[in-house]
Short mmCIF file of C-alpha atoms and ligand atoms in Angstrom, two decimals:
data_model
loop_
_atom_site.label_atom_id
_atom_site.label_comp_id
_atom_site.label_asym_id
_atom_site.label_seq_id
_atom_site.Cartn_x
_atom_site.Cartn_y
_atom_site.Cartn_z
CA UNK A 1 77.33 10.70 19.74
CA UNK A 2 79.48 13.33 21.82
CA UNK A 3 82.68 13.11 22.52
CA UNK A 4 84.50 13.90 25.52
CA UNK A 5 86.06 16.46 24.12
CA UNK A 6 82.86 18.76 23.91
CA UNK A 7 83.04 18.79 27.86
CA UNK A 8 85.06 21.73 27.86
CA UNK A 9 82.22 23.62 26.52
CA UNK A 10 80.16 26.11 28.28
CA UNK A 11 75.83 25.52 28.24
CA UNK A 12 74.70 28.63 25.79
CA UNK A 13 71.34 27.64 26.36
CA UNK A 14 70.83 28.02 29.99
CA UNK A 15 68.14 24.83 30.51
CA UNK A 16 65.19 26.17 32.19
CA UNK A 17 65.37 26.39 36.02
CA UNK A 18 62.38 25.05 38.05
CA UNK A 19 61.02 27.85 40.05
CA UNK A 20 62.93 28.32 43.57
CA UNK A 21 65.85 26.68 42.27
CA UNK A 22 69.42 28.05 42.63
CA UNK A 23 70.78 30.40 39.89
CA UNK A 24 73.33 27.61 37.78
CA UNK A 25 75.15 31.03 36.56
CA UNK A 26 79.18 31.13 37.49
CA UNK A 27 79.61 32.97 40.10
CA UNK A 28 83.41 33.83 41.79
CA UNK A 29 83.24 34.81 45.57
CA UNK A 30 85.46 37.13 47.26
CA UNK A 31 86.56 35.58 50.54
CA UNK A 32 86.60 38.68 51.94
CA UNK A 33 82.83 39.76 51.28
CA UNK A 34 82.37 36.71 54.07
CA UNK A 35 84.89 37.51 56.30
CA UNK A 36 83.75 40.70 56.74
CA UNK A 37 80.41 39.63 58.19
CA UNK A 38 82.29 37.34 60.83
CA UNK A 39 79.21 35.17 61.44
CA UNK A 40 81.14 32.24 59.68
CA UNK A 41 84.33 32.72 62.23
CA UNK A 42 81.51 32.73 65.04
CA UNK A 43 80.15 29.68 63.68
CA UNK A 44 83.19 27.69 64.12
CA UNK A 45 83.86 28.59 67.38
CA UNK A 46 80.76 26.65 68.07
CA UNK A 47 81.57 23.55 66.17
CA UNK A 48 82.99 20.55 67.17
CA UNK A 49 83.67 21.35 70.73
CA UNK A 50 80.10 22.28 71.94
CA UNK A 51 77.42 19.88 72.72
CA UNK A 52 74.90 20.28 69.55
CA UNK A 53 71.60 21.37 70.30
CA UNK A 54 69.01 17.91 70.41
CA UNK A 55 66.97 17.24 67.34
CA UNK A 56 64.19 15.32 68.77
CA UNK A 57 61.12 16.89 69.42
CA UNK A 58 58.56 16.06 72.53
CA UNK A 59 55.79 17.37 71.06
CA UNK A 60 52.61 14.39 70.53
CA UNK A 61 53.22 13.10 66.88
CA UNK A 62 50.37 11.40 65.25
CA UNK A 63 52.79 9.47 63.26
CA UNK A 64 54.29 7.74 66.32
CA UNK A 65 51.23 7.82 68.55
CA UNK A 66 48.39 6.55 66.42
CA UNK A 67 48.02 3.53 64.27
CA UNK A 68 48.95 3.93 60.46
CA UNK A 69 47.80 2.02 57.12
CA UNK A 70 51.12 0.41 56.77
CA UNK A 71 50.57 -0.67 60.29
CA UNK A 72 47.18 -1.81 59.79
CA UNK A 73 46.77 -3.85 56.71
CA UNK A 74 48.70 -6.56 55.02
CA UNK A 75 52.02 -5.28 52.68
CA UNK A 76 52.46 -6.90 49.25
CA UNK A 77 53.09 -10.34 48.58
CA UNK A 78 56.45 -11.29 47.66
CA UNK A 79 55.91 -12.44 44.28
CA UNK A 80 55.34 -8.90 43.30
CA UNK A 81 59.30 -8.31 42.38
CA UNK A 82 61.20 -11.11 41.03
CA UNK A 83 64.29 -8.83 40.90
CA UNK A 84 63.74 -5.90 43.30
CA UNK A 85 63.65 -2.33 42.77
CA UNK A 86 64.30 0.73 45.07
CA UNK A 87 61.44 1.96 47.02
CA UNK A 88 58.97 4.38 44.93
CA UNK A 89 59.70 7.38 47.88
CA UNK A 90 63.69 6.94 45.76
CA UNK A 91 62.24 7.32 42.63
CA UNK A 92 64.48 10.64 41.62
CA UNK A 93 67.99 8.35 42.60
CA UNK A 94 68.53 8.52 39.16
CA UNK A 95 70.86 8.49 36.35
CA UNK A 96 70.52 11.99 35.03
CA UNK A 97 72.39 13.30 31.96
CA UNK A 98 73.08 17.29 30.82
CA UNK A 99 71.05 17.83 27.99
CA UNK A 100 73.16 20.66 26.34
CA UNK A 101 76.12 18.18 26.67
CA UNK A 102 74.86 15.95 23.89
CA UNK A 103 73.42 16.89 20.90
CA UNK A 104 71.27 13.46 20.31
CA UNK A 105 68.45 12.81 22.52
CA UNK A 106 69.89 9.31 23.22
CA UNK A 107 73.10 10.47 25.52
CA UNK A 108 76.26 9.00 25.63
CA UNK A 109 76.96 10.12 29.09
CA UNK A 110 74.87 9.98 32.38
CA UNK A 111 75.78 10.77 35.81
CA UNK A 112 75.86 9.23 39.22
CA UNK A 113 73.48 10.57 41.77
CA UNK A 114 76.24 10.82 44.00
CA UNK A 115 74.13 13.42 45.85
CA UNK A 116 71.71 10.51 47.60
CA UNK A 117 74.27 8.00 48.29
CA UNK A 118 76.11 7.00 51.04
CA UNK A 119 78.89 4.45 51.85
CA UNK A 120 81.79 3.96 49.21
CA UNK A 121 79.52 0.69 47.03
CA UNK A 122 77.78 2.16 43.78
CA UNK A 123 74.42 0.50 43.46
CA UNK A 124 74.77 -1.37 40.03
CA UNK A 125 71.17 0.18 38.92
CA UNK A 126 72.99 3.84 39.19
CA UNK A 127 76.67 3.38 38.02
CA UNK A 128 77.10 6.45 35.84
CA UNK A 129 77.37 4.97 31.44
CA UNK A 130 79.62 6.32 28.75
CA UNK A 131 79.55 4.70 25.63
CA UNK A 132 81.39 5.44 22.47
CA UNK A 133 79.40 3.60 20.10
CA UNK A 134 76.04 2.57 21.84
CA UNK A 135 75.96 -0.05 24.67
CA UNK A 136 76.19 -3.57 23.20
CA UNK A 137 73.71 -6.32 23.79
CA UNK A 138 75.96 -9.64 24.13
CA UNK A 139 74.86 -13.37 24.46
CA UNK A 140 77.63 -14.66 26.73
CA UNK A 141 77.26 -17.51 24.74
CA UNK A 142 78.54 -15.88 21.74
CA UNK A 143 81.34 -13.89 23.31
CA UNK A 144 85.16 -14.71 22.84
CA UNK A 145 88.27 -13.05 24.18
CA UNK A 146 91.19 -13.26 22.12
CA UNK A 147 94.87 -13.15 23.67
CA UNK A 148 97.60 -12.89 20.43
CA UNK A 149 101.02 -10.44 19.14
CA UNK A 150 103.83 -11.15 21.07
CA UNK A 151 103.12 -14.35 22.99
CA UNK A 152 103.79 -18.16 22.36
CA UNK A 153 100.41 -19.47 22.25
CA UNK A 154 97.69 -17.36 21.20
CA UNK A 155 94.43 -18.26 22.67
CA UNK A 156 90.64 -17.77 22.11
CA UNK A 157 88.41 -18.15 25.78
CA UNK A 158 84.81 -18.57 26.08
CA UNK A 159 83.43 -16.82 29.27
CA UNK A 160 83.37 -20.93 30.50
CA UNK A 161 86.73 -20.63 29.73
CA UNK A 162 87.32 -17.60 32.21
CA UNK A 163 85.49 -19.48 34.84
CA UNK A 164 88.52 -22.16 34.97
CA UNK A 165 90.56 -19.24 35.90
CA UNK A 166 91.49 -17.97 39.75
CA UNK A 167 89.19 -14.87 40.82
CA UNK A 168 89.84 -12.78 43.35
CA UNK A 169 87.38 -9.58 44.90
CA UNK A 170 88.14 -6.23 44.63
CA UNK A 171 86.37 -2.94 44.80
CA UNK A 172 87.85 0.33 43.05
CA UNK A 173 86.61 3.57 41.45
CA UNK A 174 86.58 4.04 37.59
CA UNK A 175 86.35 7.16 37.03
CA UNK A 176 86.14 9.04 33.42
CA UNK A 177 89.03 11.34 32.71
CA UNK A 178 86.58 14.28 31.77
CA UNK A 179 85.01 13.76 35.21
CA UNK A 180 84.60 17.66 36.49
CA UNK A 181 85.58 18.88 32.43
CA UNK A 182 83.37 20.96 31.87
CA UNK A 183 84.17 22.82 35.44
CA UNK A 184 87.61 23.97 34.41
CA UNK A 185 86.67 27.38 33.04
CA UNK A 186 84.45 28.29 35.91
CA UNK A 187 81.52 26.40 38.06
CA UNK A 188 79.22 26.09 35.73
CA UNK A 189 76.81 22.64 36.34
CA UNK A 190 74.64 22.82 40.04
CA UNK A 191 74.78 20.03 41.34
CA UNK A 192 77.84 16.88 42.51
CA UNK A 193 76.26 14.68 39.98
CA UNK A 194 76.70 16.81 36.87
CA UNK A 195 80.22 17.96 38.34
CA UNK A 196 81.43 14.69 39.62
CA UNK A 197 79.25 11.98 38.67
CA UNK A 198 81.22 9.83 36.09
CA UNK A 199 82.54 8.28 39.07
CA UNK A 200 81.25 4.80 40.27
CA UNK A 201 82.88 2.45 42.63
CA UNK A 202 81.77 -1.42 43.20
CA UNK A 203 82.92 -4.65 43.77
CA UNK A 204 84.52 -7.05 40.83
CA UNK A 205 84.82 -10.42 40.80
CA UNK A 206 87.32 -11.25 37.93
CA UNK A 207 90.57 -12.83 36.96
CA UNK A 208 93.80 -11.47 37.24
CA UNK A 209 95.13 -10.57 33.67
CA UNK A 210 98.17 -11.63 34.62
CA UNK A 211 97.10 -15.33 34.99
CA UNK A 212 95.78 -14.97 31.28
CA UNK A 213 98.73 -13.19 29.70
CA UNK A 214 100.59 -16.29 31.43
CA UNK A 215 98.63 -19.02 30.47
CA UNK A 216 99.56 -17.22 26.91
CA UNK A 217 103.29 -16.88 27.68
CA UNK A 218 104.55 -13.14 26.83
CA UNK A 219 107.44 -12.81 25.34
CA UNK A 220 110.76 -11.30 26.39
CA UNK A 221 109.78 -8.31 23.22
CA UNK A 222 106.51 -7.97 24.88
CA UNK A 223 105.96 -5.06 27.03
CA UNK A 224 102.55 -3.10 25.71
CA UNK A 225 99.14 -4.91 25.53
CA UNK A 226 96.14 -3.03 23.21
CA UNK A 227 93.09 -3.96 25.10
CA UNK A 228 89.62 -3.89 22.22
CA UNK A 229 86.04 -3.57 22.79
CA UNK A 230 83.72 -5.64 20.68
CA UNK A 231 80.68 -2.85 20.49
CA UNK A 232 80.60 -0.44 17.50
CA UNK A 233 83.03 1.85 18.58
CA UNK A 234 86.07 -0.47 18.99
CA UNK A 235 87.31 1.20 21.75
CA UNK A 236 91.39 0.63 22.02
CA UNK A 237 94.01 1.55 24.12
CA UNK A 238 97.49 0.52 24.56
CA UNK A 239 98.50 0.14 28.74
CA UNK A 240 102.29 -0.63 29.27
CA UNK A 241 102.51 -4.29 30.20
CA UNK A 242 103.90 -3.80 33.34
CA UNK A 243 100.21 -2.49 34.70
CA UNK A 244 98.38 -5.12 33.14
CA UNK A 245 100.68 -7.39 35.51
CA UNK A 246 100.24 -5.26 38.27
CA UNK A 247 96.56 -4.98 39.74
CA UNK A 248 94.34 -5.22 36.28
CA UNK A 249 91.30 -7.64 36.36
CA UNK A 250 89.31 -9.17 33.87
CA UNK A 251 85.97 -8.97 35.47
CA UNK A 252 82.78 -10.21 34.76
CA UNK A 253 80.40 -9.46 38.09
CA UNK A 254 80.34 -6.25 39.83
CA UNK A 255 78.79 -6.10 43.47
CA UNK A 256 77.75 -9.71 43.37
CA UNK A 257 75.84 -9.99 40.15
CA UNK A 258 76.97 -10.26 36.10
CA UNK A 259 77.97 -7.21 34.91
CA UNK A 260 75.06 -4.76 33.38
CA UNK A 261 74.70 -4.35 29.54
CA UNK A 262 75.87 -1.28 29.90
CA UNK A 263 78.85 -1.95 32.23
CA UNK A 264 80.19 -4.10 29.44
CA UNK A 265 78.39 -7.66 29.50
CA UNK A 266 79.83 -10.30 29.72
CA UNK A 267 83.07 -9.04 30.33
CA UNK A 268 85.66 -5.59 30.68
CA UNK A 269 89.18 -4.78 32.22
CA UNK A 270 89.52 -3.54 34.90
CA UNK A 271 92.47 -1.47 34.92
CA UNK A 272 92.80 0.46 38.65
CA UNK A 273 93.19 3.97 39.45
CA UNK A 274 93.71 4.92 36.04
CA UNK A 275 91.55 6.79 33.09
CA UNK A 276 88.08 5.71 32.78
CA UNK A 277 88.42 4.97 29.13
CA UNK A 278 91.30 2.27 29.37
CA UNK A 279 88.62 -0.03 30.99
CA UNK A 280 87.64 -1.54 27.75
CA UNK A 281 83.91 -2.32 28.16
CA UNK A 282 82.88 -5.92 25.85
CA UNK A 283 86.56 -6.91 26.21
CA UNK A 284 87.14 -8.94 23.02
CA UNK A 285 91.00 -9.10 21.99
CA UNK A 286 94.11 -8.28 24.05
CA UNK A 287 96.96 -7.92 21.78
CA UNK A 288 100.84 -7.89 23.46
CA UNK A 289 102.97 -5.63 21.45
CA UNK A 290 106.73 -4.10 21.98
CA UNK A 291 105.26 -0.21 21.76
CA UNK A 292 102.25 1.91 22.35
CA UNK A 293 99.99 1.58 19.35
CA UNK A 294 99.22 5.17 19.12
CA UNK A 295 95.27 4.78 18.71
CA UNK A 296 92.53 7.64 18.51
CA UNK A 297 91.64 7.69 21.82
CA UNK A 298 95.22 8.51 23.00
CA UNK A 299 96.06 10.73 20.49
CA UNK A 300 93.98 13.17 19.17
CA UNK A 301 91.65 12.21 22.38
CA UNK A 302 92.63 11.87 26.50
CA UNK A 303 95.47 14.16 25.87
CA UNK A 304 95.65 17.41 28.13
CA UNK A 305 96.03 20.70 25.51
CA UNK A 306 98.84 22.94 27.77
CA UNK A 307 99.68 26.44 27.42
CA UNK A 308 102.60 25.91 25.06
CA UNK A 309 100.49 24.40 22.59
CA UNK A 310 102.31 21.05 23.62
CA UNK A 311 100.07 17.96 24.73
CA UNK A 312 100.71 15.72 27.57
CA UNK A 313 99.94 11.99 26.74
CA UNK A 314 99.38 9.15 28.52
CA UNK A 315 98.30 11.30 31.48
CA UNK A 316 96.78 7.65 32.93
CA UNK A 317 96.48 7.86 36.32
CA UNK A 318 93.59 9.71 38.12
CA UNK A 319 95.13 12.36 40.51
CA UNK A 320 94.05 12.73 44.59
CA UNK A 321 90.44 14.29 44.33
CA UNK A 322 87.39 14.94 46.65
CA UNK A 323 84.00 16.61 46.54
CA UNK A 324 80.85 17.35 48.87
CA UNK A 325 78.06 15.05 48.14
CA UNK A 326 75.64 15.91 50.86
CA UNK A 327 75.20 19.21 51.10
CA UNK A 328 75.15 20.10 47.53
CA UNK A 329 72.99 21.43 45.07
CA UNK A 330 70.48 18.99 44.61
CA UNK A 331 70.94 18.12 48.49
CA UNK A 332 70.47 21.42 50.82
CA UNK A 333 70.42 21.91 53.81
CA UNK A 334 66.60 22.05 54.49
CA UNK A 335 66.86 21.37 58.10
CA UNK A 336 68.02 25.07 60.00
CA UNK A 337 70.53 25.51 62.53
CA UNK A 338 71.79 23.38 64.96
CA UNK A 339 72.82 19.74 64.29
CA UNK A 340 74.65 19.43 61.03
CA UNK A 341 76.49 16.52 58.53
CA UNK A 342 78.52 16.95 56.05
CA UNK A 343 79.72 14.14 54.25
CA UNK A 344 81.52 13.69 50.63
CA UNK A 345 83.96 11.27 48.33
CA UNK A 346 87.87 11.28 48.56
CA UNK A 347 89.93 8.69 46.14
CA UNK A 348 92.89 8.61 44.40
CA UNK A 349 94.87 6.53 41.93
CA UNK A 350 97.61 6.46 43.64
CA UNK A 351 96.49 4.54 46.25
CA UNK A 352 94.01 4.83 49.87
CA UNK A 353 93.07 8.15 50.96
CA UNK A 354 94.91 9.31 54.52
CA UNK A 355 93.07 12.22 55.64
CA UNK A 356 90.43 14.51 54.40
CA UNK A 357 89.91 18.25 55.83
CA UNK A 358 86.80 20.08 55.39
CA UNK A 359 86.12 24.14 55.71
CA UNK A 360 83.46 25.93 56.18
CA UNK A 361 84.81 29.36 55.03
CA UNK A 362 86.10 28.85 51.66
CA UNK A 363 89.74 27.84 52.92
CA UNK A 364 90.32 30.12 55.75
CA UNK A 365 90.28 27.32 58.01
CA UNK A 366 90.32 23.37 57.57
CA UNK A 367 89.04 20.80 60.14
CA UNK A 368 90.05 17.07 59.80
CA UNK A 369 86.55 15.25 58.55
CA UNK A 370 86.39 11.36 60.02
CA UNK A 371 86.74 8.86 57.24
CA UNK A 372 84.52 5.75 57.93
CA UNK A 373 84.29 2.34 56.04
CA UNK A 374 86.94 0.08 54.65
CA UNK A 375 89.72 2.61 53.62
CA UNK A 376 91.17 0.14 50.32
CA UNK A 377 93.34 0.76 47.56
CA UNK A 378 92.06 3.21 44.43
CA UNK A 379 88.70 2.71 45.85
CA UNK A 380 86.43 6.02 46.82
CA UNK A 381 86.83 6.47 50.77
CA UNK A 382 83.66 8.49 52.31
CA UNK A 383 84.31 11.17 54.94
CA UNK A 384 82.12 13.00 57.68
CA UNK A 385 82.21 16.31 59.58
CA UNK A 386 79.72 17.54 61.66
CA UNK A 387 79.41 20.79 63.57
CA UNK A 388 77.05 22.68 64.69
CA UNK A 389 75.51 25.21 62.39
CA UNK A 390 74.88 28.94 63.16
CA UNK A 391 72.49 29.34 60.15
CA UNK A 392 75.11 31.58 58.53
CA UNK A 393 76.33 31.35 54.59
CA UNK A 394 78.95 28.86 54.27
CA UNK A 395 81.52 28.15 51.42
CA UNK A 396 81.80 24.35 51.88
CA UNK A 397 85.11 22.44 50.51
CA UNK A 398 86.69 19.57 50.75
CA UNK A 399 90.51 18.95 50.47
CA UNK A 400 91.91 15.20 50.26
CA UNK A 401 95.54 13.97 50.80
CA UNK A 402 96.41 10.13 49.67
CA UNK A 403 98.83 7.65 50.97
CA UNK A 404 101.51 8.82 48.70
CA UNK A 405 101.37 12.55 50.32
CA UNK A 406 99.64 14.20 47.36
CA UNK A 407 97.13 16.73 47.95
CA UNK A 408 94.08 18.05 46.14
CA UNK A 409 95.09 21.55 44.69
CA UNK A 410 92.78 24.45 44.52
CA UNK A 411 91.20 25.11 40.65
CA UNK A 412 93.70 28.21 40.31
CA UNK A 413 96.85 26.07 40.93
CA UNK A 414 95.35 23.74 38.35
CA UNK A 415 94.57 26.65 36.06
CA UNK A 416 97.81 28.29 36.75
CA UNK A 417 99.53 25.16 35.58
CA UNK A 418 97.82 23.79 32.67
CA UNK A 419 96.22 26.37 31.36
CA UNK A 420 92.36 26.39 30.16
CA UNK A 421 92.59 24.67 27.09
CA UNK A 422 92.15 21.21 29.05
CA UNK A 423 89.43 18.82 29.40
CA UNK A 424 90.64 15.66 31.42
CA UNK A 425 91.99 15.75 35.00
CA UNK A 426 90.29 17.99 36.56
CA UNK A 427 90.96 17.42 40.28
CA UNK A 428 90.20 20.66 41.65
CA UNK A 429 88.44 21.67 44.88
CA UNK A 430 85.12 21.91 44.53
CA UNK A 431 83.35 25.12 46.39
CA UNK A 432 79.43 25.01 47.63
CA UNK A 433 77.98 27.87 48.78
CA UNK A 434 74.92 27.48 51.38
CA UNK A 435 72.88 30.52 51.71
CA UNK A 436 71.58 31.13 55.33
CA UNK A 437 68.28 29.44 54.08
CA UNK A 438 69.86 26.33 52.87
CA UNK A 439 69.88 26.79 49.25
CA UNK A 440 73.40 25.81 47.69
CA UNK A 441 74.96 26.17 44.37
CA UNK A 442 77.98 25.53 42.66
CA UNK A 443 80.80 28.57 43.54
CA UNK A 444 84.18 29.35 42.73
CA UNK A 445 86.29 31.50 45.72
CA UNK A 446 89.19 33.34 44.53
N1 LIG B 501 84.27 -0.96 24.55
C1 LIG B 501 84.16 0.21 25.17
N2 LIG B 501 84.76 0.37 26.36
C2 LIG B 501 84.67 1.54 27.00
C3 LIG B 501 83.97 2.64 26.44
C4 LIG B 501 83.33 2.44 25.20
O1 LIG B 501 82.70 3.31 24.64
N3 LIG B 501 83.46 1.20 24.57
N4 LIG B 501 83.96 3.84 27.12
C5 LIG B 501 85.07 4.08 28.05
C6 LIG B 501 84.95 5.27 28.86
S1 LIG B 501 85.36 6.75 28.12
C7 LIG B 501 84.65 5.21 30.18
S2 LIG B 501 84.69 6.58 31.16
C8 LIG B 501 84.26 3.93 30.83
C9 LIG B 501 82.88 4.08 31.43
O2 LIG B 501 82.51 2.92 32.09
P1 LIG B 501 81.00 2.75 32.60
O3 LIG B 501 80.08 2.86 31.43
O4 LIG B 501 80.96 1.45 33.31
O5 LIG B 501 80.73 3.88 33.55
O6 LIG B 501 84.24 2.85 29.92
C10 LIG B 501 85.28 2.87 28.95
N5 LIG B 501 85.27 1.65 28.22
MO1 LIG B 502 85.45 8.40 29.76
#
């Protein structure tokens, strides 16, 4: 298996392209080279303000006029999909993984199509994996959770157990600290699932930890809990007891439904707005402990390399990010002029998401996008701008400010500040280019 680690890496290989598609090579725009052609400033000047050209079409449409198959015979019975299944037109709403990522041919990372979604829920079937040691195949039956250390009654639960408990409803975004990793020396993978796909964001139905660590009493020493997985890798991590008081769940149903296999059946923690990797998947032991317990996985691993040679550690919380999802390099703009949407993602850990801006020109000028849906607490937030488009190249971005004031920085800034040695925390702003004829690929501007 791969480690996270190999994320700062750059593809050798160059995976074949499928003929037409857009050149993956890194590619660093001057600002200027669009300026000068002024088409993009003319372009804006037609935006919001201006009535968009219509989109319908009057011309006779056999589709609409004369009777179809669909129309005309009986659809299938409703027997034919006990537990139903996307439409076969969504067939390529996939999972997809980066084959020069991972050595074995069984991955231990896939991506969100984050491309051909829309809302803020992550449909269960599509919630980007990482796995460490293989995802586990549990019999709920079988499962225990074990509560112990630095508490007066240590305690064993069966998932029945859990049931007894108080659950609450909430939906937030896990994502995995080496979300956008392998970006940070350049744009390098073409397409928002491949740079910011080990995101997902749903609904869990779970227990506060806090009612558990109480129902085990925590004593006055106490103030670290080591959450463990019970799949082959044993993931650990240590999270300061104060957080696991705060907002973390144990959860055992996400949108509705039990958890999938690969989400961590029967049960993980849920541990908001912070790294990926703390949300121990096959949660099996919770240990309370007076200091960190300095595990693998944050030490030599989820630390951020600087400059100085120096490592920053417990780097937890996921910093104020956004990206593009629609268009994007798997999503162009195939329609032409006119009548345009752009929508995208904005989260952070820190809290909701307060306003999103959106430019067209690579950061010469920002527009406020509309955010629309529930706006909740570390949970992804999906914006919206439309204008009008002059069929002119366009370097899209988007740029996302959270509750607490904190705003996305450009790549540079990041760069400038940490150096290039890191993997994790990427939080950049992400840069599409769209060519006049729709194609769009993954740019940096500088
Ligand atoms: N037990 C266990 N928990 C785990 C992992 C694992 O390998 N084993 N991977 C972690 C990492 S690195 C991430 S990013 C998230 C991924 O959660 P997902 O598979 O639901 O997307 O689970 C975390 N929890
Ligand atoms: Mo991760």
């Amino acid at each position: 298996m791969k480690k996270e680690d190999d994320m700062a890496k750059q593809d050798t290989s160059r995976p074949a392209r499928a003929a037409g598609a857009p050149d993956p090579s890194r590619r660093s725009l001057l600002r200027g080279t669009l300026a000068a052609g002024g088409a993009v400033a003319a372009g804006l000047m037609a935006g919001r303000a201006r009535a968009a050209a219509p989109v319908t079409s009057v011309t006779p449409d056999p589709l609409i006029t004369e009777v179809q198959d669909w129309n005309r015979y009986l659809g299938g019975g409703v027997d034919t999909a006990p537990y139903g299944l996307p439409s076969e037109f969504e067939a390529d709403v996939v999972r997809r993984n980066v084959a020069w990522l991972t050595a074995d041919t069984t991955s231990s990372i896939n991506f969100t199509p984050l491309h051909a979604l829309d809302g803020i829920i992550t449909p269960n079937g599509v919630c980007f994996e990482r796995h460490h040691g293989g995802a586990a195949e549990i019999d709920p039956a079988q499962h225990r959770l074990m509560i112990h250390g630095l508490v007066d009654k240590p305690l064993v639960f069966t998932m029945a157990d859990l049931m007894r408990f108080p659950r609450v409803n909430r939906v937030f975004f896990l994502e995995c600290a080496a979300n956008s990793g392998m970006e940070w020396r350049g744009s390098q993978l073409n397409g928002c699932q491949f740079t910011h796909g080990m995101i997902h964001n749903v609904m869990y139905t779970g227990v506060p930890l806090r009612l558990l660590l109480e129902e085990a009493g925590v004593k006055p020493s106490g103030k670290w809990i080591l959450a463990e997985g019970a799949d082959a890798s044993g993931m650990t991590r240590s999270i300061p007891l104060e957080k696991a008081l705060d907002d973390c769940l144990v959860a055992f149903k996400m949108n509705g439904e039990a958890l999938r296999a690969e989400q961590g059946y029967p049960v993980r923690l849920v541990v908001p707005g912070w790294e990926g990797n703390m949300w121990v998947k096959w949660l099996r032991r919770l240990e309370v402990g007076d200091k960190p317990w300095q595990q693998r996985e944050e030490t030599s691993k989820y630390t951020d390399l600087l400059p100085t040679g120096k490592a920053r550690r417990f780097t937890w919380m996921m910093d104020v990010k956004s990206v593009i999802t629609n268009p994007s390099p798997q999503a162009p703009l195939s329609h032409g002029k006119g009548r345009t949407v752009v929508t995208g993602l904005a989260w952070s850990g820190a809290g909701t998401i307060k306003r999103v801006d959106v430019t067209l020109d690579g950061g010469r000028n920002w527009h406020a996008a509309r955010i629309d849906g529930p706006s909740l607490d570390k949970s992804l937030h999906r914006f919206y701008y439309e204008f009008d488009w002059d069929g002119s190249e366009l370097l899209l971005q988007s740029r996302a400010m959270d509750e607490m004031g904190y705003v996305q920085p450009t790549k540079n800034a990041l760069r400038t500040s940490r150096g290039e040695n890191s993997i994790y925390h990427n939080n950049g702003i992400q840069t599409w280019r769209v060519q006049a004829d729709g194609v769009t690929e993954n740019v940096e501007v500088s």
